[in-house]
Structures are given as C-alpha cells and as structure tokens.
Amino acid sequence: ALHARMAANAGFRVAVCADLNLKSAQKLAKEFGAKAFADGVEAIRHPLVDAVCIATPTPSHKPLVIAAAKAGKAIFCEKPFCRTEKDCAE
C-alpha cells in the first residue's frame, strides 16, 4: 500500500494491486480504481501493467522478478533483492 501510494503521488497510474489476501488487494485497488489479484504472477502479466513494484517478503522476490522480466516489464524490487548471492545471480 505504501509503495502504491508513493507511486501515485509521483504521477504513476496504479492499474493493478496484488496480495495473497485478495480482500487486501481489493481494498487497495478500490482506492486507485485498479484491478485486484491474489496471484502476483497473474497481476504482472496483465496488459495494463508496464512496470512492477515488488514489495513482498524477501523469499518471494526472485520468482516475481523473473516473471516480470519474462513479461518484459520494468521492475522495482525492494531490498533485500534475494537472500543469497546465487539467487541474485539467477
């Protein structure tokens, strides 16, 4: 929610909000007139998404970054990027 609000304040359009807790995603999405998803990868693939902000627990960063890269999206990932040097290299 914090990153979505900062993005909106910077002039970005928040088109999609995702959270494993769909009700949380829906509540935030309503604030921005956005779509809500419980599946982050599905949200990343949505055609309205140009850039992805990954603000999830660290163990989920790597698969979401890979999904966003494969989908050709611009990526912002909060730190730490991954827990190991090997995961970062992959």
JSON list of C-alpha atoms in Angstrom, two decimals:
[
{"chain": "A", "resi": 1, "resn": "ALA", "atom": "CA", "xyz": [0.00, 0.00, 0.00]},
{"chain": "A", "resi": 2, "resn": "LEU", "atom": "CA", "xyz": [2.83, 2.37, 0.87]},
{"chain": "A", "resi": 3, "resn": "HIS", "atom": "CA", "xyz": [4.61, 1.87, -2.46]},
{"chain": "A", "resi": 4, "resn": "ALA", "atom": "CA", "xyz": [1.34, 2.20, -4.40]},
{"chain": "A", "resi": 5, "resn": "ARG", "atom": "CA", "xyz": [0.56, 5.49, -2.70]},
{"chain": "A", "resi": 6, "resn": "MET", "atom": "CA", "xyz": [4.08, 6.83, -3.29]},
{"chain": "A", "resi": 7, "resn": "ALA", "atom": "CA", "xyz": [3.88, 5.83, -6.96]},
{"chain": "A", "resi": 8, "resn": "ALA", "atom": "CA", "xyz": [0.51, 7.56, -7.34]},
{"chain": "A", "resi": 9, "resn": "ASN", "atom": "CA", "xyz": [1.85, 10.68, -5.61]},
{"chain": "A", "resi": 10, "resn": "ALA", "atom": "CA", "xyz": [4.75, 10.67, -8.10]},
{"chain": "A", "resi": 11, "resn": "GLY", "atom": "CA", "xyz": [2.31, 10.67, -11.01]},
{"chain": "A", "resi": 12, "resn": "PHE", "atom": "CA", "xyz": [2.18, 6.97, -11.86]},
{"chain": "A", "resi": 13, "resn": "ARG", "atom": "CA", "xyz": [-1.13, 5.25, -12.53]},
{"chain": "A", "resi": 14, "resn": "VAL", "atom": "CA", "xyz": [-1.70, 2.28, -10.24]},
{"chain": "A", "resi": 15, "resn": "ALA", "atom": "CA", "xyz": [-3.50, -0.14, -12.55]},
{"chain": "A", "resi": 16, "resn": "VAL", "atom": "CA", "xyz": [-3.19, -3.42, -10.65]},
{"chain": "A", "resi": 17, "resn": "CYS", "atom": "CA", "xyz": [-2.81, -4.36, -6.98]},
{"chain": "A", "resi": 18, "resn": "ALA", "atom": "CA", "xyz": [-1.90, -7.88, -5.88]},
{"chain": "A", "resi": 19, "resn": "ASP", "atom": "CA", "xyz": [-1.83, -9.51, -2.47]},
{"chain": "A", "resi": 20, "resn": "LEU", "atom": "CA", "xyz": [-2.16, -13.14, -1.38]},
{"chain": "A", "resi": 21, "resn": "ASN", "atom": "CA", "xyz": [-5.01, -11.80, 0.72]},
{"chain": "A", "resi": 22, "resn": "LEU", "atom": "CA", "xyz": [-7.46, -10.88, -2.05]},
{"chain": "A", "resi": 23, "resn": "LYS", "atom": "CA", "xyz": [-9.52, -8.68, 0.29]},
{"chain": "A", "resi": 24, "resn": "SER", "atom": "CA", "xyz": [-6.43, -6.55, 0.97]},
{"chain": "A", "resi": 25, "resn": "ALA", "atom": "CA", "xyz": [-5.74, -6.27, -2.75]},
{"chain": "A", "resi": 26, "resn": "GLN", "atom": "CA", "xyz": [-9.35, -5.33, -3.41]},
{"chain": "A", "resi": 27, "resn": "LYS", "atom": "CA", "xyz": [-9.34, -2.65, -0.72]},
{"chain": "A", "resi": 28, "resn": "LEU", "atom": "CA", "xyz": [-6.19, -1.04, -2.11]},
{"chain": "A", "resi": 29, "resn": "ALA", "atom": "CA", "xyz": [-7.33, -1.43, -5.72]},
{"chain": "A", "resi": 30, "resn": "LYS", "atom": "CA", "xyz": [-10.57, 0.38, -4.90]},
{"chain": "A", "resi": 31, "resn": "GLU", "atom": "CA", "xyz": [-8.52, 3.37, -3.70]},
{"chain": "A", "resi": 32, "resn": "PHE", "atom": "CA", "xyz": [-6.92, 3.66, -7.15]},
{"chain": "A", "resi": 33, "resn": "GLY", "atom": "CA", "xyz": [-9.69, 2.35, -9.42]},
{"chain": "A", "resi": 34, "resn": "ALA", "atom": "CA", "xyz": [-7.38, -0.58, -10.16]},
{"chain": "A", "resi": 35, "resn": "LYS", "atom": "CA", "xyz": [-7.80, -4.31, -10.72]},
{"chain": "A", "resi": 36, "resn": "ALA", "atom": "CA", "xyz": [-7.15, -6.69, -7.82]},
{"chain": "A", "resi": 37, "resn": "PHE", "atom": "CA", "xyz": [-5.41, -10.06, -7.89]},
{"chain": "A", "resi": 38, "resn": "ALA", "atom": "CA", "xyz": [-4.40, -12.67, -5.32]},
{"chain": "A", "resi": 39, "resn": "ASP", "atom": "CA", "xyz": [-1.79, -14.08, -7.73]},
{"chain": "A", "resi": 40, "resn": "GLY", "atom": "CA", "xyz": [1.23, -11.84, -8.25]},
{"chain": "A", "resi": 41, "resn": "VAL", "atom": "CA", "xyz": [2.32, -13.53, -11.47]},
{"chain": "A", "resi": 42, "resn": "GLU", "atom": "CA", "xyz": [-1.16, -13.13, -12.95]},
{"chain": "A", "resi": 43, "resn": "ALA", "atom": "CA", "xyz": [-1.08, -9.46, -11.97]},
{"chain": "A", "resi": 44, "resn": "ILE", "atom": "CA", "xyz": [2.34, -8.99, -13.56]},
{"chain": "A", "resi": 45, "resn": "ARG", "atom": "CA", "xyz": [1.07, -10.42, -16.85]},
{"chain": "A", "resi": 46, "resn": "HIS", "atom": "CA", "xyz": [-1.93, -8.07, -17.01]},
{"chain": "A", "resi": 47, "resn": "PRO", "atom": "CA", "xyz": [-1.78, -5.93, -20.18]},
{"chain": "A", "resi": 48, "resn": "LEU", "atom": "CA", "xyz": [-2.29, -2.66, -18.26]},
{"chain": "A", "resi": 49, "resn": "VAL", "atom": "CA", "xyz": [0.95, -3.26, -16.35]},
{"chain": "A", "resi": 50, "resn": "ASP", "atom": "CA", "xyz": [4.08, -1.55, -17.71]},
{"chain": "A", "resi": 51, "resn": "ALA", "atom": "CA", "xyz": [6.11, -1.54, -14.51]},
{"chain": "A", "resi": 52, "resn": "VAL", "atom": "CA", "xyz": [6.08, -3.76, -11.45]},
{"chain": "A", "resi": 53, "resn": "CYS", "atom": "CA", "xyz": [6.79, -2.80, -7.85]},
{"chain": "A", "resi": 54, "resn": "ILE", "atom": "CA", "xyz": [7.66, -5.89, -5.83]},
{"chain": "A", "resi": 55, "resn": "ALA", "atom": "CA", "xyz": [7.11, -5.16, -2.14]},
{"chain": "A", "resi": 56, "resn": "THR", "atom": "CA", "xyz": [6.64, -8.67, -0.81]},
{"chain": "A", "resi": 57, "resn": "PRO", "atom": "CA", "xyz": [8.51, -10.87, 1.68]},
{"chain": "A", "resi": 58, "resn": "THR", "atom": "CA", "xyz": [12.08, -11.49, 0.52]},
{"chain": "A", "resi": 59, "resn": "PRO", "atom": "CA", "xyz": [11.63, -15.21, -0.35]},
{"chain": "A", "resi": 60, "resn": "SER", "atom": "CA", "xyz": [9.03, -14.26, -2.99]},
{"chain": "A", "resi": 61, "resn": "HIS", "atom": "CA", "xyz": [11.19, -11.62, -4.71]},
{"chain": "A", "resi": 62, "resn": "LYS", "atom": "CA", "xyz": [13.11, -13.94, -7.04]},
{"chain": "A", "resi": 63, "resn": "PRO", "atom": "CA", "xyz": [10.13, -15.67, -8.72]},
{"chain": "A", "resi": 64, "resn": "LEU", "atom": "CA", "xyz": [8.27, -12.38, -9.10]},
{"chain": "A", "resi": 65, "resn": "VAL", "atom": "CA", "xyz": [11.31, -10.59, -10.57]},
{"chain": "A", "resi": 66, "resn": "ILE", "atom": "CA", "xyz": [11.80, -13.48, -13.01]},
{"chain": "A", "resi": 67, "resn": "ALA", "atom": "CA", "xyz": [8.11, -13.38, -14.00]},
{"chain": "A", "resi": 68, "resn": "ALA", "atom": "CA", "xyz": [8.27, -9.61, -14.53]},
{"chain": "A", "resi": 69, "resn": "ALA", "atom": "CA", "xyz": [11.46, -9.88, -16.60]},
{"chain": "A", "resi": 70, "resn": "LYS", "atom": "CA", "xyz": [9.96, -12.63, -18.76]},
{"chain": "A", "resi": 71, "resn": "ALA", "atom": "CA", "xyz": [6.89, -10.45, -19.27]},
{"chain": "A", "resi": 72, "resn": "GLY", "atom": "CA", "xyz": [9.09, -7.53, -20.39]},
{"chain": "A", "resi": 73, "resn": "LYS", "atom": "CA", "xyz": [8.05, -5.25, -17.54]},
{"chain": "A", "resi": 74, "resn": "ALA", "atom": "CA", "xyz": [10.13, -2.56, -15.85]},
{"chain": "A", "resi": 75, "resn": "ILE", "atom": "CA", "xyz": [10.95, -3.73, -12.32]},
{"chain": "A", "resi": 76, "resn": "PHE", "atom": "CA", "xyz": [11.37, -2.09, -8.93]},
{"chain": "A", "resi": 77, "resn": "CYS", "atom": "CA", "xyz": [12.15, -4.61, -6.19]},
{"chain": "A", "resi": 78, "resn": "GLU", "atom": "CA", "xyz": [12.52, -3.57, -2.58]},
{"chain": "A", "resi": 79, "resn": "LYS", "atom": "CA", "xyz": [15.55, -4.76, -0.67]},
{"chain": "A", "resi": 80, "resn": "PRO", "atom": "CA", "xyz": [16.97, -7.18, 0.05]},
{"chain": "A", "resi": 81, "resn": "PHE", "atom": "CA", "xyz": [16.71, -8.41, -3.51]},
{"chain": "A", "resi": 82, "resn": "CYS", "atom": "CA", "xyz": [17.35, -12.03, -2.52]},
{"chain": "A", "resi": 83, "resn": "ARG", "atom": "CA", "xyz": [18.89, -13.77, 0.46]},
{"chain": "A", "resi": 84, "resn": "THR", "atom": "CA", "xyz": [21.83, -15.36, -1.31]},
{"chain": "A", "resi": 85, "resn": "GLU", "atom": "CA", "xyz": [24.35, -14.27, -3.93]},
{"chain": "A", "resi": 86, "resn": "LYS", "atom": "CA", "xyz": [23.39, -17.32, -6.01]},
{"chain": "A", "resi": 87, "resn": "ASP", "atom": "CA", "xyz": [19.70, -16.31, -6.05]},
{"chain": "A", "resi": 88, "resn": "CYS", "atom": "CA", "xyz": [20.66, -12.78, -7.07]},
{"chain": "A", "resi": 89, "resn": "ALA", "atom": "CA", "xyz": [22.82, -14.09, -9.93]},
{"chain": "A", "resi": 90, "resn": "GLU", "atom": "CA", "xyz": [19.99, -16.30, -11.21]}
]
